[in-house]
Coordinates of C-alpha atoms and ligand atoms in Angstrom, one line a residue:
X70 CA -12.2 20.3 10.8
X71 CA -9.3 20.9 9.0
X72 CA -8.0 23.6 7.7
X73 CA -9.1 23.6 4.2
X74 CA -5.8 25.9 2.9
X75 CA -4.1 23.5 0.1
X76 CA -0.5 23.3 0.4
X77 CA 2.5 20.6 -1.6
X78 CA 4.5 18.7 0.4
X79 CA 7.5 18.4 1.9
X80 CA 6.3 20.2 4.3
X81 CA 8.7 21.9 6.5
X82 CA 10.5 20.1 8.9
X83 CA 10.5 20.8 12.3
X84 CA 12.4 20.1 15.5
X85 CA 9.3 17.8 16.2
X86 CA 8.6 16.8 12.9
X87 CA 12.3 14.5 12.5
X88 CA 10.5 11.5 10.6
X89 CA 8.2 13.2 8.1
X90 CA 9.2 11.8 4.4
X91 CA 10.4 13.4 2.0
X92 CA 8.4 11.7 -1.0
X93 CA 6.2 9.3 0.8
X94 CA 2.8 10.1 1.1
X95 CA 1.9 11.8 4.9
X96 CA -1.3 14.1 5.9
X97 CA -0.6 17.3 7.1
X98 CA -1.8 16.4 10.6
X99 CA -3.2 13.9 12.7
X100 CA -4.1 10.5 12.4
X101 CA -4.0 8.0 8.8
X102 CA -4.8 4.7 8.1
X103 CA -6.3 3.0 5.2
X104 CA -5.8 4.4 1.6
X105 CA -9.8 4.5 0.1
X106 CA -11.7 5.9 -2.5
X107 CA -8.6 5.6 -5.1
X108 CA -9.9 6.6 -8.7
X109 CA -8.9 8.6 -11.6
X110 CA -10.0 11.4 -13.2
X111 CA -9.5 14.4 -15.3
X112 CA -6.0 13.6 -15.1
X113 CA -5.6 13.4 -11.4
X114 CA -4.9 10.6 -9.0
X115 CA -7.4 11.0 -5.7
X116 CA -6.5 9.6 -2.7
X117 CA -8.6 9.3 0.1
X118 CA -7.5 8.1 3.3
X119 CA -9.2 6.7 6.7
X120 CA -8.6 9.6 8.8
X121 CA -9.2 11.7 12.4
X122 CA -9.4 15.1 12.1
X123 CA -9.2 16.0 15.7
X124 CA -6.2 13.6 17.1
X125 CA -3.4 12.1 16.6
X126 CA -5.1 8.1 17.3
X127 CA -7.6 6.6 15.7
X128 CA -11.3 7.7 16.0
X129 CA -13.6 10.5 14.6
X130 CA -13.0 8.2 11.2
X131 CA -13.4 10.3 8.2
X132 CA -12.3 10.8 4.3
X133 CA -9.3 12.6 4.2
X134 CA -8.1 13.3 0.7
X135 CA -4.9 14.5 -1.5
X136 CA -4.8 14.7 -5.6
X137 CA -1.6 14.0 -7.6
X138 CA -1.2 14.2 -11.7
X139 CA 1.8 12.0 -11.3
X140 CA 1.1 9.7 -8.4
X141 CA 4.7 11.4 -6.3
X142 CA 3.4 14.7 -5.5
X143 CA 0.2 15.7 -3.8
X144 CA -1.7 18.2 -3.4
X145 CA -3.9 18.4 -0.4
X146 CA -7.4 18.7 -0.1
X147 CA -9.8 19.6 3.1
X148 CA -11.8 16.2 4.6
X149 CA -13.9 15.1 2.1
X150 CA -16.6 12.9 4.0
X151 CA -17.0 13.7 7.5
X152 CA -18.2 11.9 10.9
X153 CA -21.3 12.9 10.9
X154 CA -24.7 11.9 13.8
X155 CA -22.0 9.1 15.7
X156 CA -21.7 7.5 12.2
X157 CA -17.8 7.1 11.4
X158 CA -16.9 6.7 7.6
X159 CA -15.4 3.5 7.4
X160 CA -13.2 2.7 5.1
X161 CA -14.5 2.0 0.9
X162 CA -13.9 2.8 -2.8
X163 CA -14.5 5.1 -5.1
X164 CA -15.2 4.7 -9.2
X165 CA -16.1 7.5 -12.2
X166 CA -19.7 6.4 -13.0
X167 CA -19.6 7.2 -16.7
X168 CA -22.9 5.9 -17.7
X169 CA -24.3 8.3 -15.2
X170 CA -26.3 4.7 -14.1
X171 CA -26.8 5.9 -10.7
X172 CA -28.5 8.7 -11.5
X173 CA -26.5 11.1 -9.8
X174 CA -24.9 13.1 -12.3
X175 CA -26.6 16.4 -13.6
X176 CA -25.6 17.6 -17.4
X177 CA -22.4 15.9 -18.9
X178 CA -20.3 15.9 -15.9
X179 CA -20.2 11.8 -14.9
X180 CA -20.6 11.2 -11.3
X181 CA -17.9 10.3 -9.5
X182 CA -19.6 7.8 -6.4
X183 CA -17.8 6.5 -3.4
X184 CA -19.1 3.5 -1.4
X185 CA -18.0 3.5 2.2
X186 CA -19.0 1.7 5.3
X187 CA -21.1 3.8 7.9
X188 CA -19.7 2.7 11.2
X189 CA -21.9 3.2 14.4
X190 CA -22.2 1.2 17.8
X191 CA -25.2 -0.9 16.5
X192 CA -24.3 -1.6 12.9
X193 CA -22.0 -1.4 10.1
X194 CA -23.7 -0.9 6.4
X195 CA -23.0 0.3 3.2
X196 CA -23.4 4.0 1.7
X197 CA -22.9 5.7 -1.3
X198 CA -21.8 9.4 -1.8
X199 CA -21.9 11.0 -5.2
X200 CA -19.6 14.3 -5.9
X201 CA -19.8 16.2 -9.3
X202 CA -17.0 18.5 -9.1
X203 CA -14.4 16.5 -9.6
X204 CA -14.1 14.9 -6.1
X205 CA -13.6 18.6 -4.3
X206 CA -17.2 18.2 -2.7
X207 CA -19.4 15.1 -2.1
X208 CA -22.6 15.2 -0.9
X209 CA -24.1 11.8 1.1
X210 CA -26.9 10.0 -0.3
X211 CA -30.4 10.4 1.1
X212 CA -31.4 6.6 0.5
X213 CA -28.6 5.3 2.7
X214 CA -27.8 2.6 3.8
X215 CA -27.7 1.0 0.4
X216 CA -26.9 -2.9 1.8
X217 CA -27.6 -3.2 6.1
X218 CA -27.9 -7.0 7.1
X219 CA -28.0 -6.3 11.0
X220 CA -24.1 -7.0 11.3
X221 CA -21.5 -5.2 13.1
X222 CA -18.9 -6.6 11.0
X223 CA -19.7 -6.1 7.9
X224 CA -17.3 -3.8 5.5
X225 CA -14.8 -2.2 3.4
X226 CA -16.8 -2.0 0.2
X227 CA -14.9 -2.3 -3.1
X228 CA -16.9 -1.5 -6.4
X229 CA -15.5 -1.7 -9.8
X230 CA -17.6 -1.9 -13.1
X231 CA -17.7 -5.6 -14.7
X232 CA -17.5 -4.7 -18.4
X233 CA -18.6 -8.7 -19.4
X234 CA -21.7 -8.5 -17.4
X235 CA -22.3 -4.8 -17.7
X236 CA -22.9 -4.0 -14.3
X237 CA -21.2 -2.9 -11.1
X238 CA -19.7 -5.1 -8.6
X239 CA -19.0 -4.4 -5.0
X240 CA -17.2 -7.0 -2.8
X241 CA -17.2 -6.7 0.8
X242 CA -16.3 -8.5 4.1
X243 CA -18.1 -10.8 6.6
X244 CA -14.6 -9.7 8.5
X245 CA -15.5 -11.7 11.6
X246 CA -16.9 -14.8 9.9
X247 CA -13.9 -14.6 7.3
X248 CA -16.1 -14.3 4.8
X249 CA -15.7 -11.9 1.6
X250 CA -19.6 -11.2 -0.1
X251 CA -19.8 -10.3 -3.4
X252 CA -22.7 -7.9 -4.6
X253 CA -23.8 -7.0 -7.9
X254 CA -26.4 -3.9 -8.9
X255 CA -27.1 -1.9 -11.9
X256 CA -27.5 1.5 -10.8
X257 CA -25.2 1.5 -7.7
X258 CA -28.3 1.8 -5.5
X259 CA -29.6 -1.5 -5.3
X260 CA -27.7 -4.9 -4.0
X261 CA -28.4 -8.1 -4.9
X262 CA -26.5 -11.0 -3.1
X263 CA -23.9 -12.8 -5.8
X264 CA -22.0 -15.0 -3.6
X265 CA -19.4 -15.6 -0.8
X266 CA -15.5 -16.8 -0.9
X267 CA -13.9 -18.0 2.7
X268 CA -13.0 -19.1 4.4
X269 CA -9.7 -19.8 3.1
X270 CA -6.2 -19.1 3.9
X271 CA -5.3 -17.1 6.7
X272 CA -8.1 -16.3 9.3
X273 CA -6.2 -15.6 12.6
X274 CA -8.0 -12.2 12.5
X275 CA -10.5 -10.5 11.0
X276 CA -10.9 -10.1 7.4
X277 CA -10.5 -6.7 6.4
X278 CA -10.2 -5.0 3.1
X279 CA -11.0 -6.5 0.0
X280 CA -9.6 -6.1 -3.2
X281 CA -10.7 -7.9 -6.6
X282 CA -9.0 -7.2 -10.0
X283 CA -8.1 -9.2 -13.2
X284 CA -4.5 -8.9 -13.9
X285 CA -2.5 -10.5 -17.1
X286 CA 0.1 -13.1 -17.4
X287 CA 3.3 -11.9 -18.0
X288 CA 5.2 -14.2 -20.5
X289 CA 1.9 -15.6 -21.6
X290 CA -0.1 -15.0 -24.9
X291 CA -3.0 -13.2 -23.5
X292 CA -3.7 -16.0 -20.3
X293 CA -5.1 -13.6 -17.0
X294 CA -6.6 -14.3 -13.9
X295 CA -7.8 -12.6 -10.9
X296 CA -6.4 -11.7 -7.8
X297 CA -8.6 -11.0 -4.7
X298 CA -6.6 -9.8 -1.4
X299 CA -8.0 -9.9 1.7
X300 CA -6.0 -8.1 4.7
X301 CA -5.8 -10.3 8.3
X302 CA -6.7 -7.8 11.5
X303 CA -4.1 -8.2 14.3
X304 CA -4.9 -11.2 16.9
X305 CA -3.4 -10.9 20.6
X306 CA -1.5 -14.0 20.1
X307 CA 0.0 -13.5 16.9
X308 CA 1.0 -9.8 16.7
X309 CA 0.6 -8.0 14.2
X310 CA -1.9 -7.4 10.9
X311 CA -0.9 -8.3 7.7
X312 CA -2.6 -9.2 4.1
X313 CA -3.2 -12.0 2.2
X314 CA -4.1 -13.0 -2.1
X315 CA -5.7 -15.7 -3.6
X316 CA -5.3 -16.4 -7.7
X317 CA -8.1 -17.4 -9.6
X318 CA -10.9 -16.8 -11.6
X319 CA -13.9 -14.3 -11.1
X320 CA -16.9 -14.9 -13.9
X321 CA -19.0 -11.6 -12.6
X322 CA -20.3 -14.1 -10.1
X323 CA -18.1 -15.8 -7.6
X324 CA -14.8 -16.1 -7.3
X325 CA -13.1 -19.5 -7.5
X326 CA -9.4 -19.3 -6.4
X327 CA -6.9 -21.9 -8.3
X328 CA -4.8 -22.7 -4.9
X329 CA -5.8 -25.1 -2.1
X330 CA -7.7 -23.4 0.5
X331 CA -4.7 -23.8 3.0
X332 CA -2.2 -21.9 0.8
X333 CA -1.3 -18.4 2.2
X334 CA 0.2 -16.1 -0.2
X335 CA 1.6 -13.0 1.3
X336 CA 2.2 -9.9 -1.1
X337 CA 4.6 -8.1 1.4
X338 CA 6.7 -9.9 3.8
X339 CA 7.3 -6.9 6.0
X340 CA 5.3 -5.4 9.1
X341 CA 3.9 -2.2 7.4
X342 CA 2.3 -3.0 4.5
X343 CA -1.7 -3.0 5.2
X344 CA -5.6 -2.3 3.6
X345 CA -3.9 -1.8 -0.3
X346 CA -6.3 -0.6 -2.9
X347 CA -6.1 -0.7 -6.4
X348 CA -7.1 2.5 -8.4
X349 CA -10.2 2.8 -10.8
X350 CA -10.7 4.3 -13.8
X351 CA -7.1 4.4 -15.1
X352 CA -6.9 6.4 -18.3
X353 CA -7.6 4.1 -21.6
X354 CA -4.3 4.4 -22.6
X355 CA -2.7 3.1 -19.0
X356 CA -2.9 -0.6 -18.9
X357 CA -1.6 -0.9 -15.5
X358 CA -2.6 -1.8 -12.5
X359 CA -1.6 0.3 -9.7
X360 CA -2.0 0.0 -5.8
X361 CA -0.9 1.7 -2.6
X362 CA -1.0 0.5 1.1
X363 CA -1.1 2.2 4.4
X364 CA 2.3 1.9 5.7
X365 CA 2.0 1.1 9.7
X366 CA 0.4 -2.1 11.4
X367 CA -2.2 -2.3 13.9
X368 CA 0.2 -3.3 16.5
X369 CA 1.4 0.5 17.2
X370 CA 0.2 2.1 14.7
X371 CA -1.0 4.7 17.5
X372 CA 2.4 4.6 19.1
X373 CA 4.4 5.4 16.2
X374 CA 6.8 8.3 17.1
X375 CA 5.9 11.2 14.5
X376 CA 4.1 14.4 15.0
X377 CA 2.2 16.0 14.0
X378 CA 0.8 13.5 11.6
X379 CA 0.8 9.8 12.3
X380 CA 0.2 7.3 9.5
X381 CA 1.7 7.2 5.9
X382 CA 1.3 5.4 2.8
X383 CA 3.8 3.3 0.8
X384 CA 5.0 3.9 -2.3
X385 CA 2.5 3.1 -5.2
X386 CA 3.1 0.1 -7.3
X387 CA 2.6 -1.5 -10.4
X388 CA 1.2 -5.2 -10.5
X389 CA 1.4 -8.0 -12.7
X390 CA 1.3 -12.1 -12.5
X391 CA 3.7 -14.4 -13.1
X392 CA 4.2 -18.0 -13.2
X393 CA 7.2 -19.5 -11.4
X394 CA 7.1 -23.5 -10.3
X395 CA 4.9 -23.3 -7.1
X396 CA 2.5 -21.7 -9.4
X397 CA 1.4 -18.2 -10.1
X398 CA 2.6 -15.3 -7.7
X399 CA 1.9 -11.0 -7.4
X400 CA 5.0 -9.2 -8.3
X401 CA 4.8 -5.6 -7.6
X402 CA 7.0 -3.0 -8.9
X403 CA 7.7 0.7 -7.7
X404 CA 6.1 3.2 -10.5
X405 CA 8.4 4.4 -13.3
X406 CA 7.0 7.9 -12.2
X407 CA 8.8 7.4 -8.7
X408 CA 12.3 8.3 -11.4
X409 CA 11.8 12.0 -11.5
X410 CA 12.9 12.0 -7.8
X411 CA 16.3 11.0 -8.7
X412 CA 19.4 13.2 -8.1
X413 CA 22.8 12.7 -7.0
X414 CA 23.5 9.4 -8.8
X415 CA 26.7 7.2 -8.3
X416 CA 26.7 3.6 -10.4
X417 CA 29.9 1.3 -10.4
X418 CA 29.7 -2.3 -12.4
X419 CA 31.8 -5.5 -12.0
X420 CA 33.5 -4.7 -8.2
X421 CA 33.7 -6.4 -4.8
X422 CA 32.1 -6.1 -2.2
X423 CA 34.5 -4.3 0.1
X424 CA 36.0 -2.1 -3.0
X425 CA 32.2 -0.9 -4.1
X426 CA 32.0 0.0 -0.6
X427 CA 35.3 1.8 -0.5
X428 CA 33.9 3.9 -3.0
X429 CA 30.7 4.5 -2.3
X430 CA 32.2 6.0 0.9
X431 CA 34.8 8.2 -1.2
X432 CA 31.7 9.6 -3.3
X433 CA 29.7 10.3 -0.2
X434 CA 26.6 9.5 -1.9
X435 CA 24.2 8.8 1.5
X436 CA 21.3 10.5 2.8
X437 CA 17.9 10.2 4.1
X438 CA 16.4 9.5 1.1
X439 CA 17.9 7.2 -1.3
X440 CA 16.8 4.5 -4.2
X441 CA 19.4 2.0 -4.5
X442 CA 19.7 -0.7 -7.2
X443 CA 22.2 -3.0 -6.6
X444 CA 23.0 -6.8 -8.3
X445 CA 24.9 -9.3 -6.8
X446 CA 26.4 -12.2 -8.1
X447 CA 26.6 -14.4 -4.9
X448 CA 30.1 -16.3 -4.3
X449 CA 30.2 -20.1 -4.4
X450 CA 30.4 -20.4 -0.5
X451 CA 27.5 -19.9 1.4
X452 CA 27.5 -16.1 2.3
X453 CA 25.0 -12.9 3.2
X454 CA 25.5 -9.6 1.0
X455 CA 23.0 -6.5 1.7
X456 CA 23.4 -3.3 2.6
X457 CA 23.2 -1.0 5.8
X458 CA 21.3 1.9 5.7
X459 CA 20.2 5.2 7.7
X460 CA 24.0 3.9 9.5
X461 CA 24.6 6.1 12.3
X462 CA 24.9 6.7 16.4
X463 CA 25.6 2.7 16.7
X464 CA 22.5 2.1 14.5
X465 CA 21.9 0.9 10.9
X466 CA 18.6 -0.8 8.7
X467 CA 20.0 -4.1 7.3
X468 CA 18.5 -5.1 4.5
X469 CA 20.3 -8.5 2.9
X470 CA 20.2 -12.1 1.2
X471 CA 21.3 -14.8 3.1
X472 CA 22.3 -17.6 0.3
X473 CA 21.9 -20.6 2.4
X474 CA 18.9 -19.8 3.5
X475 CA 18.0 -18.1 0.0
X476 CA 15.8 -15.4 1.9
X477 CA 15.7 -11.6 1.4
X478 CA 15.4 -9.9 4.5
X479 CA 15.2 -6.4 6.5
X480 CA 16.4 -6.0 10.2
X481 CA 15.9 -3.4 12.1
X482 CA 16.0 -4.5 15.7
X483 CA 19.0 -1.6 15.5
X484 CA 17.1 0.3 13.3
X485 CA 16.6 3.5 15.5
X486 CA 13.5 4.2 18.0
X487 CA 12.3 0.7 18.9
X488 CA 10.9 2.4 22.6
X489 CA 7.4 3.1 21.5
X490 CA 5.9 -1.0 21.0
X491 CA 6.8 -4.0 22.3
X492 CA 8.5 -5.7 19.4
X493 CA 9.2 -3.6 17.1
X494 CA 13.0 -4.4 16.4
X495 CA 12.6 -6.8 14.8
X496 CA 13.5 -9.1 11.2
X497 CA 11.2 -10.1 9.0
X498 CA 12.3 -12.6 5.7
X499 CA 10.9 -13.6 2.7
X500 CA 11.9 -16.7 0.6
X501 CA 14.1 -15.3 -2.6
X502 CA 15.8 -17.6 -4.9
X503 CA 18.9 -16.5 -6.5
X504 CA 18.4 -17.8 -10.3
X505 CA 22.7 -18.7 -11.7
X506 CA 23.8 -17.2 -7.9
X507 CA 22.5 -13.4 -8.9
X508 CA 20.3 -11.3 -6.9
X509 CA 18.9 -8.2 -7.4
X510 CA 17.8 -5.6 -4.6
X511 CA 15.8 -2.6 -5.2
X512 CA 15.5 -0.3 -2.5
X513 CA 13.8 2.9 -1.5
X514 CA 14.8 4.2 1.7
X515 CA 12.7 7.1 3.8
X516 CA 13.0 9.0 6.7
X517 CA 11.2 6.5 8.7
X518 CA 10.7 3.3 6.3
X519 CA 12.4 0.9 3.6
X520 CA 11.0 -0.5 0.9
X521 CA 12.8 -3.7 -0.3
X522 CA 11.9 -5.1 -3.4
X523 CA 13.6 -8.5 -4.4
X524 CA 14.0 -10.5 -7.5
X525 CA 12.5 -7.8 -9.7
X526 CA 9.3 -7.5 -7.3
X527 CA 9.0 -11.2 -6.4
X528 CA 9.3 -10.5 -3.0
X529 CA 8.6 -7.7 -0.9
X530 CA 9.7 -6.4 2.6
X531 CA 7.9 -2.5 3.3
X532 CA 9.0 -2.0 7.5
X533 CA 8.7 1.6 9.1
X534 CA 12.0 2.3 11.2
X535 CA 12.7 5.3 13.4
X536 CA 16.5 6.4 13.0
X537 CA 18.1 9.5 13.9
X538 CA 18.1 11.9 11.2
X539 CA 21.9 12.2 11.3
X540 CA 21.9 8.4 10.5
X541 CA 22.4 9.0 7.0
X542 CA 25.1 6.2 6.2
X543 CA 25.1 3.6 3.5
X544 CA 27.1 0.9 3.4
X545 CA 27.6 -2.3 1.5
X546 CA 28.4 -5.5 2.8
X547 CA 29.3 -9.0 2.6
X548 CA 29.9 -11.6 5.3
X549 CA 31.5 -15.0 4.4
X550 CA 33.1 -14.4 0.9
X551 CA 33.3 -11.7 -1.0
X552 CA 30.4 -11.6 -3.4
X553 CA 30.6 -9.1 -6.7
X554 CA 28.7 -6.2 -7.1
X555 CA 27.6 -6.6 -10.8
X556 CA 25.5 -3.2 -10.9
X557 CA 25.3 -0.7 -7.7
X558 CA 23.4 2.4 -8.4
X559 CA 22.4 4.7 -6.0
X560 CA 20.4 8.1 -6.5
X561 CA 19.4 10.7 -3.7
X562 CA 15.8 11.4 -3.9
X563 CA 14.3 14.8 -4.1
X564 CA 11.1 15.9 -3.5
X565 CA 11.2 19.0 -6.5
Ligands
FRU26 C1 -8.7 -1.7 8.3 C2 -9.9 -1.1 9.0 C3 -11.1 -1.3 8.1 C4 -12.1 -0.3 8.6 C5 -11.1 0.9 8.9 C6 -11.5 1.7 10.1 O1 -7.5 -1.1 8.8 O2 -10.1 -1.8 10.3 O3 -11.7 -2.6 8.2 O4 -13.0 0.1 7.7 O5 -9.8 0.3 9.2 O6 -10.7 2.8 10.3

């Protein structure tokens, strides 16, 4: 078990220890993957986490967990739900039962009740755990399973409370039937059957994940829909994993998506952006939407060179809907909270290429961790403007717009450590129009990831990368003509 001794990160780092971030979120040891269980209260952020508390790779799966009160730096917290009898705690979501409807909670303290999958050879079913202290201890219900159906695949529980029907929800996965099931119960204890969605979209793997949330319009009086994401497992032919949203509209029943069934909409064009979950229970007063992802991929996620953790999560984002042409799209958005990691700063308007270049070298502003905001205003000619980060020992993370192709994209086939997986270095592009030949890039760069967001969150490339931590460059760039950098900003990031 770990050792239940809280303590912030950044954590030291050691000789061995190169790639741990500096404001992403890591463990202090051992094996991540899925974010779960992410709910509010009492003024702090939980995040639970799919977890092995005895390895490096997955297995042993359990409940990790961290708290933050400003969703950049957390505290952490020992295991919270444990392998227990060869049942694994799969992953699942956690909600404030204020109603007390479940019958857990004792005196005025609400329950807080996770729903997780219990993994074990013969079966995968739903279970509840109840904890009311605040989420520091949790204590497994006696009744489970609350939902078995005999099936091996069958998981990832997501409840939220329907306000217009006055009841909980939970939505789960047929993963291997591509299949997401949708449950309704008034007491969290007892399931009845609601309806099914899928297949639709992508279904080269399994379906994993599920995430269902009404989110508004932007630019609309008061028009919202929902969005249900379903994350794709990794298939031998294809690579990696990856996820997946439909747009539509859920009554409390089913869920009726508004695209053809043979649309895929991706949220996050890059390889690490996997299993996101929205939190519950934000306060009143919050009328966001906010979700995190588990920032690796199937593909090596058990390869990936870091010790003596292994698994992060990305940055948390904000999420909205907008309507474009093709009809209406995610846009995600890095939390105004991630600004009180700025420090160093260096902004320059209305220069070229090669002169903003010239003095971003004079200022010296690189690092290891940087947020860069830079606008272009793309030249007539065709041409590709980006920049080149982590530069160093003949490597560098290139992360550009190409303007014939109109596509954002992040290379890093020279990125650093490519050694551990068979294609890793590699690029991965997203579609990006450039509205009057201007494009924005906003980027976060790690100690071992980018986060690219384009077109004010439009499009999205998240990729882990492995450089050395000398590669600290930063560079600007433009091939073809010289494009103008109407805004460059660039702050160091500090974990204080
Ligand atoms: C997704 C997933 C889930 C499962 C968990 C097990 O990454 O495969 O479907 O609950 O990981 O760790």
């Amino acid at each position: 078990m770990l050792d239940a001794s809280r303590f912030y990160f950044p954590l030291p780092m050691t000789e061995h220890d190169i790639y741990r971030p500096v404001y992403h979120f890591t463990p202090p040891a051992n094996f991540i993957n899925d974010p779960n269980g992410l709910v509010f209260y009492r003024g702090e952020y939980h995040l639970f986490y799919q977890h092995n508390p005895f390895g490096d790779t997955w297995g042993h799966m359990s409940w990790g967990h961290a708290v933050s009160r400003d969703l950049v730096r957390w505290d952490h917290l020992p295991v919270a739900l444990a392998e227990e009898d060869d049942v694994m705690i799969f992953s699942g979501s956690a909600a404030v039962d204020w109603r007390n409807t479940s019958g857990f909670g004792r005196g005025a303290e609400p329950p807080l009740v996770a729903a997780y999958t219990g993994h074990s050879q013969a079966e995968q079913t739903q279970c509840l755990a109840y904890s009311l202290d605040a989420g520091r201890t949790w204590t497994k219900y006696a009744g489970n399973p609350v939902i078995a159906i005999g099936s091996r695949e069958f998981r990832d529980p997501k409840i939220f409370w329907h306000a217009a029907t006055g009841r909980w929800i939970m939505a789960t996965v047929l993963a291997d039937l591509h299949r997401v099931r949708f449950y309704g119960s008034a007491d969290l204890r007892r399931w009845e059957l609601l309806s099914e969605f899928g297949p639709a979209g992508a279904q080269e793997g399994v379906w994993e994940c599920p995430e269902l949330f009404p989110l508004a319009v932007e630019g609309t009086a008061g028009e919202s829909r929902w969005v249900l994401k379903v994350d794709i497992g990794c298939h031998p032919q294809r690579g990696g994993c990856y996820g997946q949203y439909f747009v539509g509209d859920f009554d409390g029943v089913r869920f009726v998506a508004d695209q053809p069934a043979d649309l895929v909409l991706h949220m996050d064009a890059g390889a690490d952006f996997y299993a996101a979950q929205a939190w519950n229970d934000l306060p009143p007063l919050d009328d966001r939407r906010l979700w995190l992802a588990w920032m690796s991929n199937w593909r090596y996620a058990n390869q990936t060179p870091t010790a003596p953790w292994r698994g992060a999560m990305t940055l948390p984002r904000s999420l909205a809907l907008r309507r474009f042409d093709e009809g209406i799209r995610l846009i995600q958005r890095p939390v105004a909270e991630l600004r009180s990691l700025r420090g160093a700063h260096f902004g320059r308007a209305g220069l070229k290429t090669e002169a903003a270049n010239r003095q971003l070298q004079a200022a010296g502003l690189q690092g290891d961790a940087l947020e860069i905001i830079a606008d272009f205003r793309l030249p007539a000619a065709t041409a590709e403007v980006g920049l080149r980060v982590r530069v160093g020992r003949d490597e560098a993370t290139v992360i550009g717009y190409d303007s014939a192709k109109q596509q954002m994209f992040v290379d890093r086939t020279r990125s650093g450590r490519c050694d551990f997986a068979p294609g890793f270095g590699e690029r991965h592009v997203v579609a990006l129009p450039a509205p009057n030949g201007r494009v924005r890039l906003h980027v976060y760069v790690d100690r071992c990831s980018v986060e690219v967001f384009g077109g004010g969150g439009r499009s999205v490339i998240t990729d882990l990368i492995f450089p050395h931590p000398d590669s600290t460059g930063l560079e600007i760039y433009s091939a073809g003509d010289e494009a103008l950098v109407e805004r460059l900003d660039v702050w160091r990031l500090e974990a204080r």
